[in-house]
Amino acid sequence: MSAQPEPTIHRSLLIIGGAEDKMGRATVLRRFVRLAGGERARMVVIPSASAFADEAAEVYADVFARLGADRTVTVDIQSRAEADRTDAGCGAAAIDEATGVFMTGGNQLKLAQLIGGTEVGRAIHRAYERGAVIAGTSAGASIMSRFMISMGDEGITPRQRSSQLTAGLDLLPDVIVDQHFAQRTRYGRLLSLVAGSPALLGMGVDEDTAAEITDGRVLTVIGDGGVFIADARRAVTDAYEAAEDAPLLVSGAVVHTLPAGSTFDLQTATLMSFSEMHPDVDMRRSEREHPDGSAPVV
Amino acid sequence: MSAQPEPTIHRSLLIIGGAEDKMGRATVLRRFVRLAGGERARMVVIPSASAFADEAAEVYADVFARLGADRTVTVDIQSRAEADRTDAGCGAAAIDEATGVFMTGGNQLKLAQLIGGTEVGRAIHRAYERGAVIAGTSAGASIMSRFMISMGDEGITPRQRSSQLTAGLDLLPDVIVDQHFAQRTRYGRLLSLVAGSPALLGMGVDEDTAAEITDGRVLTVIGDGGVFIADARRAVTDAYEAAEDAPLLVSGAVVHTLPAGSTFDLQTATLMSFSEMHPDVDMRRSEREHPDGSAPVV
């Protein structure tokens, strides 16, 4: 009698550019529910970035239930002391039981200041490492970066000091995440950031669009818009000396606009494949790449 | 007694992104006057793109006079028959005497339909070849391309069929010019165009900024904003098959944002140099590169 092979655990992030569809096909949130285990999913919603945390948590619990996942716990952290609790019934304990963790939109700086370096932050990392899917939209997307955009200006032209980096949750060490990318015209600020930190990739996610990232490396695009990648590793720039607010020289950056169906290797910064398939078809294809043996386990 | 060497003739384009300063330092228009010969300049303004042609012509004649060039003739073409006149006193004859030709903003499609392939169009080419500077702002910038953007949508995400190309004046065969670039968020449409025509470079010029192009090859940036270059020659794209309005795959395009003081080789699509000098200083430097012997001759 041979032993069952150990299931392979894949680490999964679902980085959503904000304003994802909740009432219609809900392609992006449907993908989240599927990755979290569908009917067997145990969801945690962290609405602490939002100024309307209760309402946000309720909306997502309802959508997840409509999409087949009816067990959602809200972990609404409003102080670092609360985030550091370790007793039974605390937020970190709920996250330790989850197959899917969802961080809502709002203010990423507030969220990072509440949970960064706390027990809740560590519980999210534990969940990620054991294969639970970690999702976030808008502010909840930004916070996944090690270097988090906390604020910045709109526009196409990269300008000196047009945005601020602070410490994020560090689920994605080498990529700066931006969201509402096309809708809020964030090309310039993302380019200015990678010009200043060329070792990092810039990733801008459009609204109602998600970057699904497997094992920290393979990006698959889901949803209606595009995911933009900026690679300034070989660019020439004057970011070290330009005056405040001056247009920056950024010459030779490599950019990628990736619609649904694209897969991209974040380590080599190259396109892996692209299919013109309908998003639903593409989702089924992605599911084949996550066979049952690789489903999240707790 | 040795013969005087023949002066070298440099061909000059000044491609302005619109909304250039006229009341203050007027850096961009000052450069135009200087390139056209300063006090010795003989200017032609072509205001036909504008719905307010008389007013536009008057504004530019006044600015040029304030900047030292007081001989400006208006060539306001309003029909192709008029553009094809060859009698004394016609528009083409005035252009044949000019050291500087300036095309105002307005509707580039109207301007191209009035002068493209006419005697006025040919006179502009003759002026260019003999060293007169050809300048245009906004619509007058777009029309310089062989492949002219006649209309298009705003936004960062490149989308299929988000813009239209028509035949321009063909002073710049291998570059698609766009204007009001940052101010009207034209990154997406320019990327979609070079994705569809990867042999062409895309060039987007910000407002109150100019791309000075010498001999069809060397670009120098002047003014307050930036000049953006998109090079999709090595990009992977689905522009040949994407559905209308779908986000396009454009993976591996090389981009350059160039502030004032940058020089760029349009033939090799590489940065030549960059200086952090004050725009005025930079202008003086550029003038040294156009010594008296290379001033426009008629």
Coordinates of C-alpha atoms in Angstrom, one line a residue:
Chain A
M1 CA 0.0 0.0 0.0
S2 CA 1.7 3.2 -1.2
A3 CA 1.5 6.5 0.8
Q4 CA -0.6 9.3 -0.7
P5 CA 1.7 12.0 -2.2
E6 CA 1.8 15.2 -0.2
P7 CA -0.4 17.8 -1.9
T8 CA 1.6 20.6 -3.4
I9 CA 0.8 23.9 -1.7
H10 CA 0.6 26.9 -3.9
R11 CA 0.8 30.4 -2.4
S12 CA -1.9 32.7 -3.9
L13 CA -2.5 36.4 -4.0
L14 CA -5.4 38.0 -5.7
I15 CA -4.6 41.7 -6.1
I16 CA -7.7 43.6 -7.2
G17 CA -7.6 47.1 -8.7
G18 CA -10.8 48.3 -6.9
A19 CA -14.4 48.7 -8.0
E20 CA -14.7 45.0 -8.8
D21 CA -18.2 43.9 -10.0
K22 CA -20.3 42.5 -7.2
M23 CA -23.8 42.4 -8.7
G24 CA -23.2 40.9 -12.1
R25 CA -20.9 38.2 -13.3
A26 CA -18.5 39.1 -10.5
T27 CA -15.6 37.5 -12.4
V28 CA -13.0 38.6 -10.0
L29 CA -14.7 37.8 -6.7
R30 CA -15.9 34.5 -8.2
R31 CA -12.3 33.6 -8.8
F32 CA -11.5 34.5 -5.2
V33 CA -14.3 32.2 -3.9
R34 CA -13.1 29.4 -6.1
L35 CA -9.4 29.8 -5.0
A36 CA -10.5 29.8 -1.4
G37 CA -12.3 26.4 -1.8
G38 CA -15.8 27.3 -3.1
E39 CA -18.5 25.8 -0.8
R40 CA -15.8 24.6 1.6
A41 CA -14.3 28.1 1.9
R42 CA -13.8 29.8 5.3
M43 CA -13.5 33.5 4.6
V44 CA -12.2 36.3 6.7
V45 CA -13.0 39.9 5.7
I46 CA -10.7 42.6 7.1
P47 CA -12.6 45.9 6.5
S48 CA -10.4 48.1 8.7
A49 CA -9.1 50.2 5.8
S50 CA -12.7 51.5 5.2
A51 CA -14.4 54.4 6.9
F52 CA -17.6 52.2 6.7
A53 CA -16.1 49.0 7.9
D54 CA -19.4 47.4 9.0
E55 CA -21.1 48.0 5.7
A56 CA -18.1 46.9 3.7
A57 CA -17.8 43.6 5.6
E58 CA -21.5 43.0 5.1
V59 CA -21.4 43.6 1.4
Y60 CA -18.6 41.1 0.9
A61 CA -20.1 38.5 3.1
D62 CA -23.3 38.7 1.1
V63 CA -21.4 38.5 -2.3
F64 CA -19.3 35.6 -1.1
A65 CA -22.5 33.8 0.0
R66 CA -24.1 34.5 -3.3
L67 CA -21.1 33.0 -5.0
G68 CA -21.3 29.8 -2.9
A69 CA -19.2 30.6 0.2
D70 CA -21.4 31.2 3.1
R71 CA -19.0 31.1 6.0
T72 CA -17.4 34.6 6.4
V73 CA -16.0 36.0 9.6
T74 CA -15.3 39.7 10.0
V75 CA -12.0 40.8 11.6
D76 CA -12.4 44.5 12.1
I77 CA -9.2 45.7 13.7
Q78 CA -9.3 49.3 15.0
S79 CA -6.1 49.4 17.1
R80 CA -2.7 47.8 17.2
A81 CA -3.5 46.4 20.6
E82 CA -6.4 44.5 19.2
A83 CA -4.3 43.4 16.3
D84 CA -1.8 41.9 18.7
R85 CA -4.4 39.8 20.6
T86 CA -3.7 36.1 20.7
D87 CA -6.6 34.8 22.8
A88 CA -9.3 32.5 21.5
G89 CA -11.7 34.4 19.4
C90 CA -9.2 37.0 18.4
G91 CA -8.7 38.2 14.8
A92 CA -5.5 36.3 14.3
A93 CA -7.2 33.1 15.5
A94 CA -9.9 33.5 12.9
I95 CA -7.3 34.1 10.1
D96 CA -5.5 31.0 11.2
E97 CA -8.7 29.0 10.4
A98 CA -9.3 30.8 7.0
T99 CA -9.0 29.5 3.5
G100 CA -9.5 33.0 2.1
V101 CA -8.6 36.4 3.5
F102 CA -10.1 39.5 1.9
M103 CA -8.9 43.1 2.7
T104 CA -11.3 45.8 1.6
G105 CA -10.7 49.2 0.1
G106 CA -10.3 52.4 2.1
N107 CA -7.0 53.9 3.3
Q108 CA -4.0 51.6 3.0
L109 CA -1.9 53.7 5.3
K110 CA -4.5 53.3 8.1
L111 CA -4.6 49.5 7.5
A112 CA -0.8 49.2 7.4
Q113 CA -0.5 51.2 10.6
L114 CA -3.1 49.0 12.3
I115 CA -1.8 45.6 11.3
G116 CA 1.7 45.9 10.0
G117 CA 4.1 44.0 12.3
T118 CA 1.2 42.7 14.5
E119 CA -0.1 39.3 15.2
V120 CA -2.8 39.8 12.6
G121 CA -0.1 40.7 10.1
R122 CA 1.8 37.5 11.0
A123 CA -1.4 35.4 10.8
I124 CA -2.0 36.7 7.2
H125 CA 1.6 35.6 6.4
R126 CA 0.9 32.2 8.0
A127 CA -2.3 31.8 6.0
Y128 CA -0.5 32.7 2.8
E129 CA 2.3 30.2 3.4
R130 CA -0.1 27.3 4.1
G131 CA -2.0 28.0 0.8
A132 CA -5.0 30.2 1.8
V133 CA -5.6 32.8 -0.8
I134 CA -4.9 36.4 0.3
A135 CA -7.1 38.9 -1.6
G136 CA -7.3 42.7 -1.4
T137 CA -9.0 45.4 -3.4
S138 CA -7.8 49.0 -3.7
A139 CA -6.2 49.8 -0.4
G140 CA -6.2 46.1 0.3
A141 CA -4.2 45.6 -2.9
S142 CA -1.6 48.2 -2.2
I143 CA -0.8 46.9 1.2
M144 CA 0.4 43.6 -0.2
S145 CA 3.7 45.2 -1.3
R146 CA 6.7 45.4 0.8
F147 CA 7.1 49.0 -0.4
M148 CA 3.6 50.3 -0.3
I149 CA 2.3 53.4 -2.1
S150 CA 0.6 55.3 0.6
M151 CA -0.3 58.4 -1.4
G152 CA 0.5 60.2 -4.6
D153 CA -0.6 62.4 -7.5
E154 CA -2.4 61.6 -10.7
G155 CA -1.0 62.0 -14.2
I156 CA 1.1 60.5 -17.0
T157 CA 4.3 62.4 -16.6
P158 CA 6.6 60.9 -13.9
R159 CA 7.5 63.7 -11.5
Q160 CA 9.9 63.9 -8.7
R161 CA 8.4 63.3 -5.2
S162 CA 4.9 62.8 -6.7
S163 CA 4.2 59.9 -4.3
Q164 CA 5.2 58.3 -1.0
L165 CA 6.3 54.8 -0.1
T166 CA 5.8 53.3 3.3
A167 CA 6.1 49.8 4.7
G168 CA 3.4 47.4 3.5
L169 CA 2.5 43.8 4.6
D170 CA 5.4 42.4 2.5
L171 CA 3.5 39.6 0.8
L172 CA 5.1 40.7 -2.4
P173 CA 8.7 41.9 -1.8
D174 CA 9.8 42.9 -5.2
V175 CA 6.8 44.5 -6.7
I176 CA 5.2 47.9 -6.0
V177 CA 1.4 47.5 -6.4
D178 CA -0.8 50.4 -7.6
Q179 CA -4.6 50.2 -8.1
H180 CA -7.4 52.1 -9.9
F181 CA -4.6 52.3 -12.3
A182 CA -6.2 53.5 -15.6
Q183 CA -9.1 55.1 -13.9
R184 CA -7.0 57.4 -11.7
T185 CA -4.2 57.9 -14.3
R186 CA -1.4 56.5 -12.1
Y187 CA 1.2 55.8 -14.8
G188 CA 3.4 58.7 -13.9
R189 CA 3.6 58.0 -10.2
L190 CA 4.4 54.3 -10.8
L191 CA 7.1 55.2 -13.3
S192 CA 8.6 57.7 -10.9
L193 CA 8.7 55.0 -8.2
V194 CA 10.5 52.4 -10.2
A195 CA 12.8 55.1 -11.6
G196 CA 13.8 55.7 -8.0
S197 CA 13.9 52.0 -7.0
P198 CA 14.8 50.2 -10.2
A199 CA 15.3 46.8 -8.5
L200 CA 11.5 46.8 -8.0
L201 CA 8.8 46.1 -10.6
G202 CA 5.8 48.4 -10.8
M203 CA 2.4 46.8 -11.2
G204 CA -0.7 48.8 -11.8
V205 CA -4.1 47.1 -11.7
D206 CA -7.2 48.5 -13.4
E207 CA -10.6 48.5 -11.7
D208 CA -12.6 45.3 -11.9
T209 CA -9.4 43.5 -12.8
A210 CA -7.1 41.3 -10.7
A211 CA -3.6 40.1 -10.8
E212 CA -3.6 36.5 -9.5
I213 CA -0.1 35.7 -8.4
T214 CA 1.0 32.1 -7.8
D215 CA 4.0 31.4 -5.7
G216 CA 5.1 35.0 -5.8
R217 CA 6.0 34.6 -9.4
V218 CA 3.4 33.8 -12.0
L219 CA 0.9 36.5 -12.6
T220 CA -2.4 35.7 -14.4
V221 CA -4.8 38.5 -15.4
I222 CA -8.5 38.3 -14.6
G223 CA -11.3 40.7 -15.3
D224 CA -12.3 43.5 -17.6
G225 CA -9.3 45.8 -17.6
G226 CA -5.5 45.4 -17.8
V227 CA -2.6 44.9 -15.5
F228 CA 0.4 47.2 -16.3
I229 CA 4.0 46.3 -15.5
A230 CA 6.8 48.8 -15.5
D231 CA 10.4 47.5 -15.5
A232 CA 13.0 50.2 -15.1
R233 CA 16.0 47.9 -14.4
R234 CA 17.7 49.0 -17.5
A235 CA 16.4 52.5 -17.6
V236 CA 18.4 55.7 -17.5
T237 CA 17.0 58.2 -15.0
D238 CA 17.8 61.4 -13.1
A239 CA 15.6 60.4 -10.2
Y240 CA 18.6 60.9 -7.9
E241 CA 19.0 64.6 -8.7
A242 CA 15.8 66.0 -10.2
A243 CA 14.1 68.9 -8.4
E244 CA 10.8 68.4 -6.6
D245 CA 7.9 68.2 -9.0
A246 CA 10.1 68.3 -12.1
P247 CA 9.4 65.8 -14.9
L248 CA 11.7 62.9 -14.5
L249 CA 13.9 61.5 -17.1
V250 CA 13.0 57.8 -17.4
S251 CA 14.5 56.5 -20.6
G252 CA 14.4 52.8 -21.6
A253 CA 11.9 51.4 -19.2
V254 CA 10.1 48.3 -20.5
V255 CA 6.4 48.3 -20.1
H256 CA 3.7 45.6 -20.4
T257 CA -0.1 46.1 -20.6
L258 CA -1.6 42.7 -20.0
P259 CA -5.3 42.0 -20.6
A260 CA -7.3 39.0 -19.2
G261 CA -5.8 35.7 -20.2
S262 CA -2.2 36.9 -20.0
T263 CA 0.3 35.2 -17.8
F264 CA 3.5 36.9 -16.9
D265 CA 6.7 35.8 -15.0
L266 CA 7.4 38.4 -12.4
Q267 CA 10.9 37.0 -11.7
T268 CA 12.1 37.4 -15.3
A269 CA 9.7 40.2 -16.2
T270 CA 8.6 38.4 -19.4
L271 CA 5.3 37.4 -20.9
M272 CA 4.6 33.7 -20.5
S273 CA 1.5 33.2 -22.6
F274 CA -1.6 35.0 -23.8
S275 CA -4.9 33.6 -24.8
E276 CA -7.8 35.4 -26.4
M277 CA -10.2 33.1 -24.7
H278 CA -13.3 34.3 -23.0
P279 CA -12.6 35.2 -19.3
D280 CA -14.8 32.3 -18.2
V281 CA -12.9 29.8 -20.3
D282 CA -9.7 31.3 -19.0
M283 CA -10.9 30.8 -15.5
R284 CA -11.6 27.2 -16.1
R285 CA -8.1 26.8 -17.6
S286 CA -6.6 28.4 -14.5
E287 CA -8.5 26.0 -12.4
R288 CA -6.9 23.1 -14.2
E289 CA -3.6 24.6 -13.3
H290 CA -4.7 24.4 -9.6
P291 CA -5.8 20.8 -9.5
D292 CA -7.6 19.5 -6.4
G293 CA -4.3 18.4 -4.8
S294 CA -3.1 22.0 -4.8
A295 CA -6.3 23.5 -3.2
P296 CA -5.7 25.5 -0.1
V297 CA -5.4 23.4 3.0
V298 CA -5.6 24.5 6.6
Chain B
M1 CA 42.0 83.3 -52.0
S2 CA 39.9 80.3 -50.7
A3 CA 36.2 79.9 -51.4
Q4 CA 33.8 80.3 -48.5
P5 CA 32.6 76.8 -47.4
E6 CA 28.9 76.1 -48.2
P7 CA 26.8 76.6 -45.1
T8 CA 25.4 73.3 -43.8
I9 CA 21.6 73.3 -43.9
H10 CA 19.9 71.6 -41.0
R11 CA 16.2 70.7 -41.3
S12 CA 14.2 71.7 -38.3
L13 CA 10.9 70.8 -36.9
L14 CA 9.4 72.2 -33.7
I15 CA 6.6 70.0 -32.5
I16 CA 4.7 71.7 -29.7
G17 CA 2.2 69.9 -27.5
G18 CA -0.3 72.7 -27.3
A19 CA -1.0 75.5 -24.8
E20 CA 2.5 76.9 -25.0
D21 CA 3.2 80.0 -22.9
K22 CA 2.7 83.2 -24.8
M23 CA 2.6 85.9 -22.1
G24 CA 5.5 84.9 -19.9
R25 CA 8.9 83.6 -20.6
A26 CA 7.5 81.9 -23.8
T27 CA 10.4 79.5 -23.8
V28 CA 9.0 77.4 -26.7
L29 CA 7.9 80.2 -29.0
R30 CA 11.2 82.1 -28.2
R31 CA 13.0 79.0 -29.5
F32 CA 10.9 79.1 -32.7
V33 CA 11.8 82.7 -33.3
R34 CA 15.4 82.1 -32.7
L35 CA 15.5 79.1 -35.1
A36 CA 13.7 81.1 -37.7
G37 CA 16.4 83.8 -37.6
G38 CA 15.4 86.2 -34.9
E39 CA 15.1 89.8 -36.1
R40 CA 15.7 88.6 -39.6
A41 CA 12.9 86.0 -39.5
R42 CA 10.2 86.0 -42.1
M43 CA 7.2 84.2 -40.5
V44 CA 4.2 82.5 -42.0
V45 CA 1.3 81.6 -39.7
I46 CA -1.2 79.0 -41.0
P47 CA -4.2 79.3 -38.8
S48 CA -6.6 77.1 -40.9
A49 CA -7.0 74.4 -38.3
S50 CA -8.6 76.8 -36.0
A51 CA -12.2 77.8 -35.8
F52 CA -11.0 81.3 -34.9
A53 CA -8.4 81.6 -37.6
D54 CA -8.2 85.4 -37.7
E55 CA -7.7 85.7 -33.9
A56 CA -5.2 82.9 -33.8
A57 CA -3.1 84.4 -36.5
E58 CA -3.2 87.8 -34.8
V59 CA -2.1 86.3 -31.4
Y60 CA 0.9 84.6 -32.9
A61 CA 2.0 87.6 -35.0
D62 CA 1.9 89.7 -31.8
V63 CA 3.9 87.2 -29.8
F64 CA 6.5 86.7 -32.5
A65 CA 6.9 90.5 -32.8
R66 CA 7.3 90.8 -29.0
L67 CA 10.0 88.1 -29.3
G68 CA 11.8 90.1 -32.0
A69 CA 10.3 88.9 -35.2
D70 CA 8.0 91.5 -36.7
R71 CA 7.4 90.2 -40.2
T72 CA 4.6 87.7 -40.1
V73 CA 2.3 86.8 -43.0
T74 CA -0.9 84.9 -42.5
V75 CA -1.7 82.2 -44.9
D76 CA -5.3 81.2 -44.1
I77 CA -6.3 78.4 -46.4
Q78 CA -10.0 77.5 -46.4
S79 CA -10.3 75.4 -49.6
R80 CA -8.1 73.0 -51.5
A81 CA -8.5 75.2 -54.6
E82 CA -6.9 78.1 -52.6
A83 CA -4.2 75.8 -51.4
D84 CA -3.3 74.9 -55.0
R85 CA -2.9 78.5 -56.2
T86 CA 0.5 79.3 -57.7
D87 CA 0.1 83.0 -58.6
A88 CA 2.0 85.8 -57.1
G89 CA 0.6 86.6 -53.6
C90 CA -0.6 83.1 -53.1
G91 CA 0.0 81.1 -49.8
A92 CA 2.6 78.9 -51.4
A93 CA 4.6 81.9 -52.6
A94 CA 4.6 83.4 -49.1
I95 CA 5.8 80.1 -47.7
D96 CA 8.5 80.0 -50.3
E97 CA 9.9 83.2 -48.8
A98 CA 9.6 82.2 -45.1
T99 CA 12.3 81.3 -42.7
G100 CA 9.7 80.0 -40.2
V101 CA 6.3 78.4 -40.7
F102 CA 3.9 78.0 -37.8
M103 CA 0.7 75.9 -37.9
T104 CA -1.8 76.7 -35.1
G105 CA -4.0 74.4 -33.1
G106 CA -7.5 73.5 -34.0
N107 CA -8.6 70.4 -36.0
Q108 CA -5.8 68.5 -37.6
L109 CA -8.1 66.6 -39.9
K110 CA -9.5 69.9 -41.3
L111 CA -6.0 71.2 -41.9
A112 CA -4.8 67.9 -43.5
Q113 CA -7.8 67.9 -45.7
L114 CA -7.2 71.5 -46.8
I115 CA -3.5 71.4 -47.5
G116 CA -2.4 67.7 -47.8
G117 CA -1.1 67.0 -51.3
T118 CA -1.6 70.6 -52.4
E119 CA 0.8 73.4 -53.5
V120 CA 0.8 74.7 -49.9
G121 CA 1.8 71.3 -48.6
R122 CA 4.6 71.1 -51.1
A123 CA 5.7 74.6 -50.3
I124 CA 6.0 73.5 -46.6
H125 CA 8.2 70.6 -47.7
R126 CA 10.3 72.9 -49.8
A127 CA 10.7 75.3 -46.9
Y128 CA 11.7 72.4 -44.6
E129 CA 14.3 71.1 -47.0
R130 CA 16.0 74.5 -47.4
G131 CA 16.3 75.0 -43.7
A132 CA 13.3 77.0 -42.6
V133 CA 11.9 75.8 -39.3
I134 CA 8.5 74.2 -39.5
A135 CA 6.6 74.5 -36.2
G136 CA 3.2 73.4 -35.2
T137 CA 1.2 73.3 -32.0
S138 CA -1.5 70.8 -31.0
A139 CA -3.3 70.1 -34.4
G140 CA -0.3 71.7 -36.1
A141 CA 1.9 69.2 -34.3
S142 CA -0.1 66.1 -35.2
I143 CA -0.2 67.0 -38.9
M144 CA 3.6 66.7 -39.2
S145 CA 3.4 62.9 -39.1
R146 CA 3.1 60.7 -42.1
F147 CA 0.5 58.7 -40.1
M148 CA -1.5 61.3 -38.3
I149 CA -3.8 60.8 -35.3
S150 CA -7.0 62.4 -36.4
M151 CA -9.1 61.4 -33.4
G152 CA -9.1 59.1 -30.4
D153 CA -10.0 58.3 -26.8
E154 CA -8.4 59.3 -23.6
G155 CA -7.0 56.8 -21.0
I156 CA -4.0 54.8 -20.0
T157 CA -5.1 51.3 -21.1
P158 CA -4.4 50.7 -24.8
R159 CA -7.7 49.6 -26.3
Q160 CA -8.4 48.2 -29.8
R161 CA -9.7 50.8 -32.3
S162 CA -9.4 53.6 -29.7
S163 CA -8.0 56.0 -32.3
Q164 CA -7.8 56.7 -36.0
L165 CA -4.9 57.3 -38.3
T166 CA -5.2 59.4 -41.5
A167 CA -2.6 60.8 -43.9
G168 CA -0.6 63.8 -42.4
L169 CA 1.9 66.2 -44.0
D170 CA 4.7 63.6 -43.9
L171 CA 7.4 65.7 -42.5
L172 CA 8.1 62.9 -40.1
P173 CA 7.6 59.6 -41.7
D174 CA 8.5 57.1 -39.0
V175 CA 7.0 58.8 -35.9
I176 CA 3.4 59.2 -34.9
V177 CA 3.0 62.5 -33.1
D178 CA 0.5 63.0 -30.3
Q179 CA 0.0 66.2 -28.3
H180 CA -1.6 67.5 -25.0
F181 CA -0.1 64.2 -24.0
A182 CA -0.2 64.2 -20.2
Q183 CA -3.0 66.7 -19.9
R184 CA -5.4 64.6 -22.0
T185 CA -4.1 61.2 -20.9
R186 CA -3.1 59.9 -24.3
Y187 CA -0.8 57.1 -23.3
G188 CA -3.3 54.3 -24.1
R189 CA -4.1 55.5 -27.6
L190 CA -0.4 56.1 -28.5
L191 CA 0.5 52.6 -27.2
S192 CA -2.4 51.0 -29.2
L193 CA -1.2 52.7 -32.4
V194 CA 2.4 51.6 -32.1
A195 CA 1.2 48.1 -31.1
G196 CA -0.7 48.0 -34.5
S197 CA 2.2 49.6 -36.4
P198 CA 5.4 48.6 -34.6
A199 CA 7.7 50.0 -37.3
L200 CA 6.7 53.5 -36.1
L201 CA 7.7 55.2 -32.9
G202 CA 5.0 57.0 -30.9
M203 CA 5.8 60.4 -29.6
G204 CA 3.6 62.3 -27.1
V205 CA 4.4 65.9 -26.4
D206 CA 3.0 67.6 -23.2
E207 CA 1.6 71.0 -23.2
D208 CA 4.0 74.0 -23.1
T209 CA 6.7 71.6 -24.3
A210 CA 8.3 71.0 -27.7
A211 CA 10.2 68.3 -29.5
E212 CA 12.8 70.1 -31.6
I213 CA 13.8 67.6 -34.3
T214 CA 17.0 68.2 -36.3
D215 CA 17.5 66.5 -39.6
G216 CA 14.6 64.1 -38.9
R217 CA 16.6 62.4 -36.3
V218 CA 17.9 64.2 -33.2
L219 CA 15.1 65.2 -30.8
T220 CA 15.8 67.9 -28.1
V221 CA 13.2 68.6 -25.5
I222 CA 12.3 72.2 -24.7
G223 CA 9.8 73.5 -22.2
D224 CA 8.0 72.7 -19.0
G225 CA 6.7 69.2 -19.5
G226 CA 8.0 66.0 -21.0
V227 CA 8.2 64.2 -24.3
F228 CA 7.2 60.6 -24.2
I229 CA 8.5 58.0 -26.7
A230 CA 6.9 54.5 -27.2
D231 CA 8.9 51.9 -29.0
A232 CA 7.0 48.7 -29.7
R233 CA 9.4 47.2 -32.2
R234 CA 10.2 44.3 -29.9
A235 CA 6.8 44.1 -28.2
V236 CA 4.4 41.2 -28.3
T237 CA 0.9 42.2 -29.0
D238 CA -2.6 40.9 -30.0
A239 CA -3.4 44.1 -31.9
Y240 CA -4.1 41.9 -35.0
E241 CA -6.9 40.0 -33.4
A242 CA -8.3 41.8 -30.3
A243 CA -11.9 42.7 -30.2
E244 CA -13.0 46.3 -30.6
D245 CA -12.5 48.3 -27.4
A246 CA -10.8 45.3 -25.6
P247 CA -7.7 46.1 -23.7
L248 CA -4.7 45.2 -25.9
L249 CA -1.8 43.1 -25.0
V250 CA 1.3 45.2 -25.4
S251 CA 4.2 43.4 -23.7
G252 CA 7.7 44.5 -23.9
A253 CA 7.4 48.0 -25.3
V254 CA 10.2 50.3 -24.4
V255 CA 9.2 53.8 -23.2
H256 CA 11.1 57.0 -22.5
T257 CA 9.9 60.1 -20.7
L258 CA 12.2 62.9 -21.6
P259 CA 12.2 66.3 -19.8
A260 CA 13.8 69.5 -21.0
G261 CA 17.4 69.1 -21.8
S262 CA 17.2 65.6 -23.1
T263 CA 18.4 64.7 -26.5
F264 CA 17.2 61.5 -28.1
D265 CA 18.1 59.7 -31.3
L266 CA 14.9 58.8 -33.2
Q267 CA 16.6 56.5 -35.6
T268 CA 18.1 54.2 -32.9
A269 CA 15.4 55.1 -30.3
T270 CA 18.0 55.7 -27.7
L271 CA 18.9 58.6 -25.3
M272 CA 21.8 60.6 -26.4
S273 CA 22.3 63.0 -23.5
F274 CA 20.6 64.7 -20.7
S275 CA 21.4 67.8 -18.8
E276 CA 19.9 69.2 -15.7
M277 CA 20.6 72.7 -16.9
H278 CA 18.1 75.4 -16.6
P279 CA 16.0 75.6 -19.8
D280 CA 17.6 79.0 -20.7
V281 CA 21.1 77.6 -20.4
D282 CA 20.0 74.6 -22.4
M283 CA 18.7 76.9 -25.2
R284 CA 22.0 78.6 -25.4
R285 CA 23.7 75.3 -25.7
S286 CA 21.3 74.3 -28.5
E287 CA 22.1 77.5 -30.3
R288 CA 25.8 76.7 -30.2
E289 CA 24.9 73.5 -32.0
H290 CA 23.2 75.6 -34.7
P291 CA 26.1 78.1 -35.5
D292 CA 25.5 81.0 -37.8
G293 CA 26.6 79.0 -40.8
S294 CA 23.7 76.6 -40.3
A295 CA 21.0 79.3 -39.9
P296 CA 18.0 78.9 -42.2
V297 CA 18.6 80.2 -45.7
V298 CA 16.0 81.1 -48.3

